[in-house]
PDB file of C-alpha atoms in Angstrom:
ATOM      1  CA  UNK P 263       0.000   0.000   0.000  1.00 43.00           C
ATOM      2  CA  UNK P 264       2.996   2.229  -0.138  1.00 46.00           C
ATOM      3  CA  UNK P 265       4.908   3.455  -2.848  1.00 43.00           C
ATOM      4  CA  UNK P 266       8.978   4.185  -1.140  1.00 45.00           C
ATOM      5  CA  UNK P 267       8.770   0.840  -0.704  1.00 48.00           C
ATOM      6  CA  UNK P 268      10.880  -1.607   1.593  1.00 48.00           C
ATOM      7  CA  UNK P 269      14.180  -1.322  -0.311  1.00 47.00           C
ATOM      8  CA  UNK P 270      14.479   2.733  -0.170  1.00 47.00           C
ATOM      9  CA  UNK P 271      13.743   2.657   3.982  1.00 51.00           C
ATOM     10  CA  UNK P 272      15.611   0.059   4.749  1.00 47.00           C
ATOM     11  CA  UNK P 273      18.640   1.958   3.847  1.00 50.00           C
ATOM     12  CA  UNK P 274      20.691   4.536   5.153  1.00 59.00           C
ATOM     13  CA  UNK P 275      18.941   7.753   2.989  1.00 74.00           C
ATOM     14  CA  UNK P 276      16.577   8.320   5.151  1.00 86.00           C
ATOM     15  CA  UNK P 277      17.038   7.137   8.605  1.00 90.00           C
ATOM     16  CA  UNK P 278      20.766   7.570  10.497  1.00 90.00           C
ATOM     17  CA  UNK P 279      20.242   4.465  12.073  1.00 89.00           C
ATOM     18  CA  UNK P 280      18.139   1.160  11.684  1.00 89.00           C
ATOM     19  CA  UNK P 281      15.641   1.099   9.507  1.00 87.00           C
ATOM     20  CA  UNK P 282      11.892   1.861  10.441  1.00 88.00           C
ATOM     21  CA  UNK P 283      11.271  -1.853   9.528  1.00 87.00           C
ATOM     22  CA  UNK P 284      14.324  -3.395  12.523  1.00 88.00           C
ATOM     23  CA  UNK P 285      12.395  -0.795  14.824  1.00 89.00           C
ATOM     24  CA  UNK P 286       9.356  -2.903  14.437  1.00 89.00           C
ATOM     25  CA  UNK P 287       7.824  -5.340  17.240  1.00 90.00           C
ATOM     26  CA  UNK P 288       7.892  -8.893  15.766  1.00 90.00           C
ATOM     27  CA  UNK P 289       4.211  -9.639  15.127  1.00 93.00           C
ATOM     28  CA  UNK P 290       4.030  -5.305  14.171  1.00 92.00           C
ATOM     29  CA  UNK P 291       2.957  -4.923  10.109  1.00 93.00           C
ATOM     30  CA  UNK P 292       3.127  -1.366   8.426  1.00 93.00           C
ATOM     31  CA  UNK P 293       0.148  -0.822   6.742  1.00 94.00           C
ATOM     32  CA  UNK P 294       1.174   2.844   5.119  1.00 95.00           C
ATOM     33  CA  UNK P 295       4.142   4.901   5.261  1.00 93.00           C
ATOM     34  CA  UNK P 296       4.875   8.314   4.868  1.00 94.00           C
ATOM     35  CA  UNK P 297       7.701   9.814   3.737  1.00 93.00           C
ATOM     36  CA  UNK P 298       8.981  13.816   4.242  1.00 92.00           C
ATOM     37  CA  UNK P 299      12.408  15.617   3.357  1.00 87.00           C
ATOM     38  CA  UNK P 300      12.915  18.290   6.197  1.00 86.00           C
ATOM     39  CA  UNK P 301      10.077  18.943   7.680  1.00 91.00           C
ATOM     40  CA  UNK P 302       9.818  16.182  10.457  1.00 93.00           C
ATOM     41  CA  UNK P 303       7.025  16.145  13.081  1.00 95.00           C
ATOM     42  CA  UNK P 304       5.658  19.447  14.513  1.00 94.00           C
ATOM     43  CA  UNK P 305       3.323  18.925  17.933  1.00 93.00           C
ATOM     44  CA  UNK P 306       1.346  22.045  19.238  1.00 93.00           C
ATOM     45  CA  UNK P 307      -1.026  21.902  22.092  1.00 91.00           C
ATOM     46  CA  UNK P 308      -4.495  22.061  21.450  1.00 84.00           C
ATOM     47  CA  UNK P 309      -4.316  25.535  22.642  1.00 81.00           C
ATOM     48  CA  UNK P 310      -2.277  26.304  19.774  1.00 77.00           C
ATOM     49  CA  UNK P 311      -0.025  28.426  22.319  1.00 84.00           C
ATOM     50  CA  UNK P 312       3.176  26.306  22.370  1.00 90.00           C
ATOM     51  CA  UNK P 313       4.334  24.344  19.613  1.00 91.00           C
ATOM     52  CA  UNK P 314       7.710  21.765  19.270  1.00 92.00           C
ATOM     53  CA  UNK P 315       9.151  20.968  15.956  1.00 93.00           C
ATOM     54  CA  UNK P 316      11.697  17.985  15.806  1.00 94.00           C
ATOM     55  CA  UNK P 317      13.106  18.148  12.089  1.00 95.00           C
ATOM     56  CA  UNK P 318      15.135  15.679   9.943  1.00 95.00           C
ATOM     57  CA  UNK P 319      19.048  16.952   9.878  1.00 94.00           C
ATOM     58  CA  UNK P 320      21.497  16.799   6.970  1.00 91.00           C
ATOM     59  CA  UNK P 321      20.008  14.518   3.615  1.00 90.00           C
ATOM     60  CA  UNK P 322      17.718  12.163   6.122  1.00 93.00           C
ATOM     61  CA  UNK P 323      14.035  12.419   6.314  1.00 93.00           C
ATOM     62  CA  UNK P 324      10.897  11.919   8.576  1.00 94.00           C
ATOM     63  CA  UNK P 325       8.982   8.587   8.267  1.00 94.00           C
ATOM     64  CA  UNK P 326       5.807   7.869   9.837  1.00 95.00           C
ATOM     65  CA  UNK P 327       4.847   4.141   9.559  1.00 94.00           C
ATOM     66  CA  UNK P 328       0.887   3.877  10.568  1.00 96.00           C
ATOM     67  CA  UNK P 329       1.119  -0.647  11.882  1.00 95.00           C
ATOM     68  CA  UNK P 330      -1.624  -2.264  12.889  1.00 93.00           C
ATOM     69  CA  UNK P 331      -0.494  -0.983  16.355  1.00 91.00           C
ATOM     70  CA  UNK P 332      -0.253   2.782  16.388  1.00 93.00           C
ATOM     71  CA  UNK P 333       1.657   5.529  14.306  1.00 96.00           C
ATOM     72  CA  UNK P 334       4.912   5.330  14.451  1.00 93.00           C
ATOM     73  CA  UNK P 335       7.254   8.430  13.998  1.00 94.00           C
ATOM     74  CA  UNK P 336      11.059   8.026  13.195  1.00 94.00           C
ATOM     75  CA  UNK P 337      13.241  11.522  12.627  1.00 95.00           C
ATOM     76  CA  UNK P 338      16.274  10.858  10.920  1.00 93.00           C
ATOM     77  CA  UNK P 339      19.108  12.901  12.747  1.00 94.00           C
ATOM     78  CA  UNK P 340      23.214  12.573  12.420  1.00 93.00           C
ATOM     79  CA  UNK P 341      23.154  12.512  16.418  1.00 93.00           C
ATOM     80  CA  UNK P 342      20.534   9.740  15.985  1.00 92.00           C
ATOM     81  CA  UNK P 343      17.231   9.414  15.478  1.00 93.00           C
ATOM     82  CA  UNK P 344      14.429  10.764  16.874  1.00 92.00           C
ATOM     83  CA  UNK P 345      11.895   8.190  18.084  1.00 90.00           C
ATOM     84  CA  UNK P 346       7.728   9.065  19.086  1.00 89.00           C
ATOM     85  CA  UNK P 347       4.402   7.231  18.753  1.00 90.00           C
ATOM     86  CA  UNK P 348       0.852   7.531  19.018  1.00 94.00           C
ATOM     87  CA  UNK P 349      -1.310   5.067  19.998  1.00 94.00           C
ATOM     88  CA  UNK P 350      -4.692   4.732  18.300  1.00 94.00           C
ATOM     89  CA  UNK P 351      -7.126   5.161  21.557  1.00 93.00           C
ATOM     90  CA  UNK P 352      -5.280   8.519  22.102  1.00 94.00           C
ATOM     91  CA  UNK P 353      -6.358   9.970  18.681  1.00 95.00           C
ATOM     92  CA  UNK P 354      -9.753  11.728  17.989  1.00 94.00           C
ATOM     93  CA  UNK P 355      -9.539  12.735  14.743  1.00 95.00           C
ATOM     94  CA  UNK P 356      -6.881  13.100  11.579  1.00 96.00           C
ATOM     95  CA  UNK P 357      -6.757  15.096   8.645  1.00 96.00           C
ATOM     96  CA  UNK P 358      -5.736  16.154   5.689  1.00 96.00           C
ATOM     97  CA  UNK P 359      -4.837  19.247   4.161  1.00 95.00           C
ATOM     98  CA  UNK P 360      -3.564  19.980   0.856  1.00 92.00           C
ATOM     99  CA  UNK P 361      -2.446  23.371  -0.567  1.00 84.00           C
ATOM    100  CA  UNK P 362      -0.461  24.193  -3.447  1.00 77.00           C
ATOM    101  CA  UNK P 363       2.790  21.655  -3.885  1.00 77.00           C
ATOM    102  CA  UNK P 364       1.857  20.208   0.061  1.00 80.00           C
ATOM    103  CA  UNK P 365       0.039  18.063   1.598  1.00 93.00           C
ATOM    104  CA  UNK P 366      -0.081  17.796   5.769  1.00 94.00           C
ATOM    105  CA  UNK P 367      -1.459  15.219   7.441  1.00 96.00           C
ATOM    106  CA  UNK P 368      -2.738  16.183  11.191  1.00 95.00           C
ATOM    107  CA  UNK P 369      -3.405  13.463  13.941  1.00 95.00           C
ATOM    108  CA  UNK P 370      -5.561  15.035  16.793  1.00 94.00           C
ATOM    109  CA  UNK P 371      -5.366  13.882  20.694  1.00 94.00           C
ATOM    110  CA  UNK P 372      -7.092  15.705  23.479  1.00 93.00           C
ATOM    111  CA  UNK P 373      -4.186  17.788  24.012  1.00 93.00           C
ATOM    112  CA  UNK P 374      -1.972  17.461  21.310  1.00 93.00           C
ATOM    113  CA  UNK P 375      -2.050  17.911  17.304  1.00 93.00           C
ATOM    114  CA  UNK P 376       0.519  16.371  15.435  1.00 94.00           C
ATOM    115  CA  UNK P 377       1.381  17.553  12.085  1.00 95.00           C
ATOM    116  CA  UNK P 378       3.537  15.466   9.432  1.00 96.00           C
ATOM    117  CA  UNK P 379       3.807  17.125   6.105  1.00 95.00           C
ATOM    118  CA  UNK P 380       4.156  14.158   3.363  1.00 94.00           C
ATOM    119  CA  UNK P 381       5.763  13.893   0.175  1.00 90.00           C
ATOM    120  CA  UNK P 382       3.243  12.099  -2.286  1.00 88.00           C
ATOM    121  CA  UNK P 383       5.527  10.731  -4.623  1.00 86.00           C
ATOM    122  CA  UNK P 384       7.042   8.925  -1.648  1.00 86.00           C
ATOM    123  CA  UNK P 385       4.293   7.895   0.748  1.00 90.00           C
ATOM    124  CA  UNK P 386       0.562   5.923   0.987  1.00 92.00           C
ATOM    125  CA  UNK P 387      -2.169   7.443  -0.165  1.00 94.00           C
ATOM    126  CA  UNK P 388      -3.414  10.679   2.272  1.00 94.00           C
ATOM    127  CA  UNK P 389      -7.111   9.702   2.048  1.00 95.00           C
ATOM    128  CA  UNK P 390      -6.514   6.290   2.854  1.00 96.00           C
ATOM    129  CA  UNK P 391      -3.967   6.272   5.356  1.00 96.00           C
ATOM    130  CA  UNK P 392      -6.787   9.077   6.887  1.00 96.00           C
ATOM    131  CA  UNK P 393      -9.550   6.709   6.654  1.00 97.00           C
ATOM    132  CA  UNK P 394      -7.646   3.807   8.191  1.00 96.00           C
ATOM    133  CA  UNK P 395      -6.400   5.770  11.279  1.00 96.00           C
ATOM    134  CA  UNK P 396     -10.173   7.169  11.987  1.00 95.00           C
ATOM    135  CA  UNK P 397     -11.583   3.381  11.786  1.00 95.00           C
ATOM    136  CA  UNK P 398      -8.611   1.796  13.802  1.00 94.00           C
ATOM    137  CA  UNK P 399      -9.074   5.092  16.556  1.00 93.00           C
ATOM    138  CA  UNK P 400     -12.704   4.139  16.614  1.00 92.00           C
ATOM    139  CA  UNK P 401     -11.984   0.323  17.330  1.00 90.00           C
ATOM    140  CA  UNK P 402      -9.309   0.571  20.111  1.00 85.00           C
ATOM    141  CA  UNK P 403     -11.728   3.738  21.668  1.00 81.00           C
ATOM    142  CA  UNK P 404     -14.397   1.223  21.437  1.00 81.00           C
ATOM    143  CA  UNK P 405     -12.561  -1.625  23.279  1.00 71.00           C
ATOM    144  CA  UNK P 406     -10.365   0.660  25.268  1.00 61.00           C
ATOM    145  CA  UNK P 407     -14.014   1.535  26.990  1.00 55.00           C
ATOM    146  CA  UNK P 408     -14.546  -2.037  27.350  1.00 58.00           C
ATOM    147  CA  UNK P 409     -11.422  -2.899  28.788  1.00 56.00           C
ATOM    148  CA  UNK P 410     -10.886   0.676  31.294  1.00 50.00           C
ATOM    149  CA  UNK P 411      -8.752  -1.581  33.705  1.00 40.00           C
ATOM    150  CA  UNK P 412      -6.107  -2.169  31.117  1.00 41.00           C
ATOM    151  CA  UNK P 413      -4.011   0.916  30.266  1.00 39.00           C
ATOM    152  CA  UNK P 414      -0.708   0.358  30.108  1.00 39.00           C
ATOM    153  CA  UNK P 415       1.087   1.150  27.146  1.00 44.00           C
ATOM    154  CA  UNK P 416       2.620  -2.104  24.723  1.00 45.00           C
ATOM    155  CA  UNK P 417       6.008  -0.022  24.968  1.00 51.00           C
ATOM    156  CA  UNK P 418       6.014   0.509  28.536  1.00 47.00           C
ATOM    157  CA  UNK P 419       3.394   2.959  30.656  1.00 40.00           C
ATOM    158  CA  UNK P 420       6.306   5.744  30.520  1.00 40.00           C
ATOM    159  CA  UNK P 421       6.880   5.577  27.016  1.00 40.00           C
ATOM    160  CA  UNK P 422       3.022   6.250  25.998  1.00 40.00           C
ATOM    161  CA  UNK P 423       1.882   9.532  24.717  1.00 43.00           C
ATOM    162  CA  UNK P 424       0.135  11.459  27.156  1.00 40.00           C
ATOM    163  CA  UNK P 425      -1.030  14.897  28.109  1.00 38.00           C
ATOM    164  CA  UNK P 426       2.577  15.647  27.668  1.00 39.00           C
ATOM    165  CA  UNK P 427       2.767  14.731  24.337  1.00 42.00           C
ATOM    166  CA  UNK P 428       4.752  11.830  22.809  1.00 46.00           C
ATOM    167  CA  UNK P 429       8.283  10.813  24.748  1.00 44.00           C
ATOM    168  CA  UNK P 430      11.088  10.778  22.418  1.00 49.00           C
ATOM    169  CA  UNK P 431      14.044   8.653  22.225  1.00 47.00           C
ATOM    170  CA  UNK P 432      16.892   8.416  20.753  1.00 45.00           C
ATOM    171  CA  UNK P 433      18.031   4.742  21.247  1.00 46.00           C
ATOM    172  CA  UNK P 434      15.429   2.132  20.138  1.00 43.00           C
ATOM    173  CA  UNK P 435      16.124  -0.510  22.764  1.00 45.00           C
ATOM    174  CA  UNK P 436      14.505   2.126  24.779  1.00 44.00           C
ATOM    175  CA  UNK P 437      11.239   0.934  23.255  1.00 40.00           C
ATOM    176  CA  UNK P 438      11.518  -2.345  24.609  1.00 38.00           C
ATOM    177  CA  UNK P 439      12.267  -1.782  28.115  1.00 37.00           C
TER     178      UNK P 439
END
C-alpha cells in the first residue's frame, strides 16, 4: 500500500540508524508509510499556544509508519534518530490538508495535534492512510471503553503519549524496556 517501498527505507537515505522496519515489534505490520524531506514532526497543544518541531538533519528524512499498532514516527538525525508514537485510543480525529505543492497530514489527541507534512511521490495514499487511522481510533476507543482496567502502554506505561505529548528517544532498545 505504499509506494517508497521496503528497499528505499531500509537503507541509510533516510534514517541515520536502523531502519523503520528493525524498529518494528515482531508480530508489528506497516500498513502505510509516509515519507517527508525536512520537515519532520511538529506537535502544538491544542491551545495552539506552544508548539515543538523535531526536524530531519542533513540529507535524512521523517517517516511515519501507521502498523496495525499505532503511528509510528522516526526523525532521521546525524546525532541519531528521533523516536515518538501515538497510539490509536489517544487519537480523535486526523486530517488532511492539501495546498499548493503540500500536503499535511494532522493526527488530533485531546491535548496534542501532530502535524507530518508528506511527500506524495514517496508515501501511501493521504485519504486512505486518513480513513484507516479514523476506523482503527474508533476500534481501540471502542474496546479501550470495554477494557478501562487495562491501560498500560505495549512499549512501557512511561513511554506512551500522554497529556505531555509523545516521549522521544533516541536509542530504540529504549522501546523495549
Amino acid at each position: 500500500p505504499f509506494i517508497g517501498g521496503e528497499d528505499r527505507c531500509t537503507s541509510n537515505t533516510y534514517l541515520s540508524g536502523p531502519s523503520i522496519y528493525d524498529r518494528l515489534e515482531d508480530d508489528e505490520q506497516i500498513h502505510y508509510l509516509l515519507v517527508n524531506d525536512w520537515y519532520g514532526l511538529v506537535i502544538k497543544d491544542a491551545g495552539g499556544s506552544s508548539k515543538q518541531s523535531y526536524a530531519p538533519t542533513g540529507e535524512l528524512h521523517g517517516l511515519a509508519a501507521v502498523t496495525d499498532r499505532e503511528i509510528y514516527f522516526v526523525i532521521g538525525r546525524d546525532d541519531g534518530d528521533e523516536v515518538a508514537f501515538i497510539e490509536f485510543s489517544d487519537i480523535t480525529d486526523a486530517t488532511v490538508e492539501r495546498g499548493g505543492l503540500s500536503t499535511k497530514i494532522q493526527f488530533e489527541t485531546e491535548d496534542k495535534n501532530y502535524i507530518f507534512r508528506v511527500r506524495e511521490r514517496d508515501s501511501s495514499d493521504s485519504d486512505e492512510v486518513v480513513k484507516y487511522i479514523r476506523n482503527r481510533s474508533a476500534e481501540q476507543n471502542s474496546t479501550r471503553h470495554d477494557n478501562a482496567s487495562s491501560s498500560q502502554s505495549r512499549r512501557g506505561d512511561d513511554q506512551s503519549g500522554d497529556a505531555t505529548g509523545p516521549k522521544f528517544v533516541t536509542d530504540p532498545n529504549q522501546l523495549s524496556e
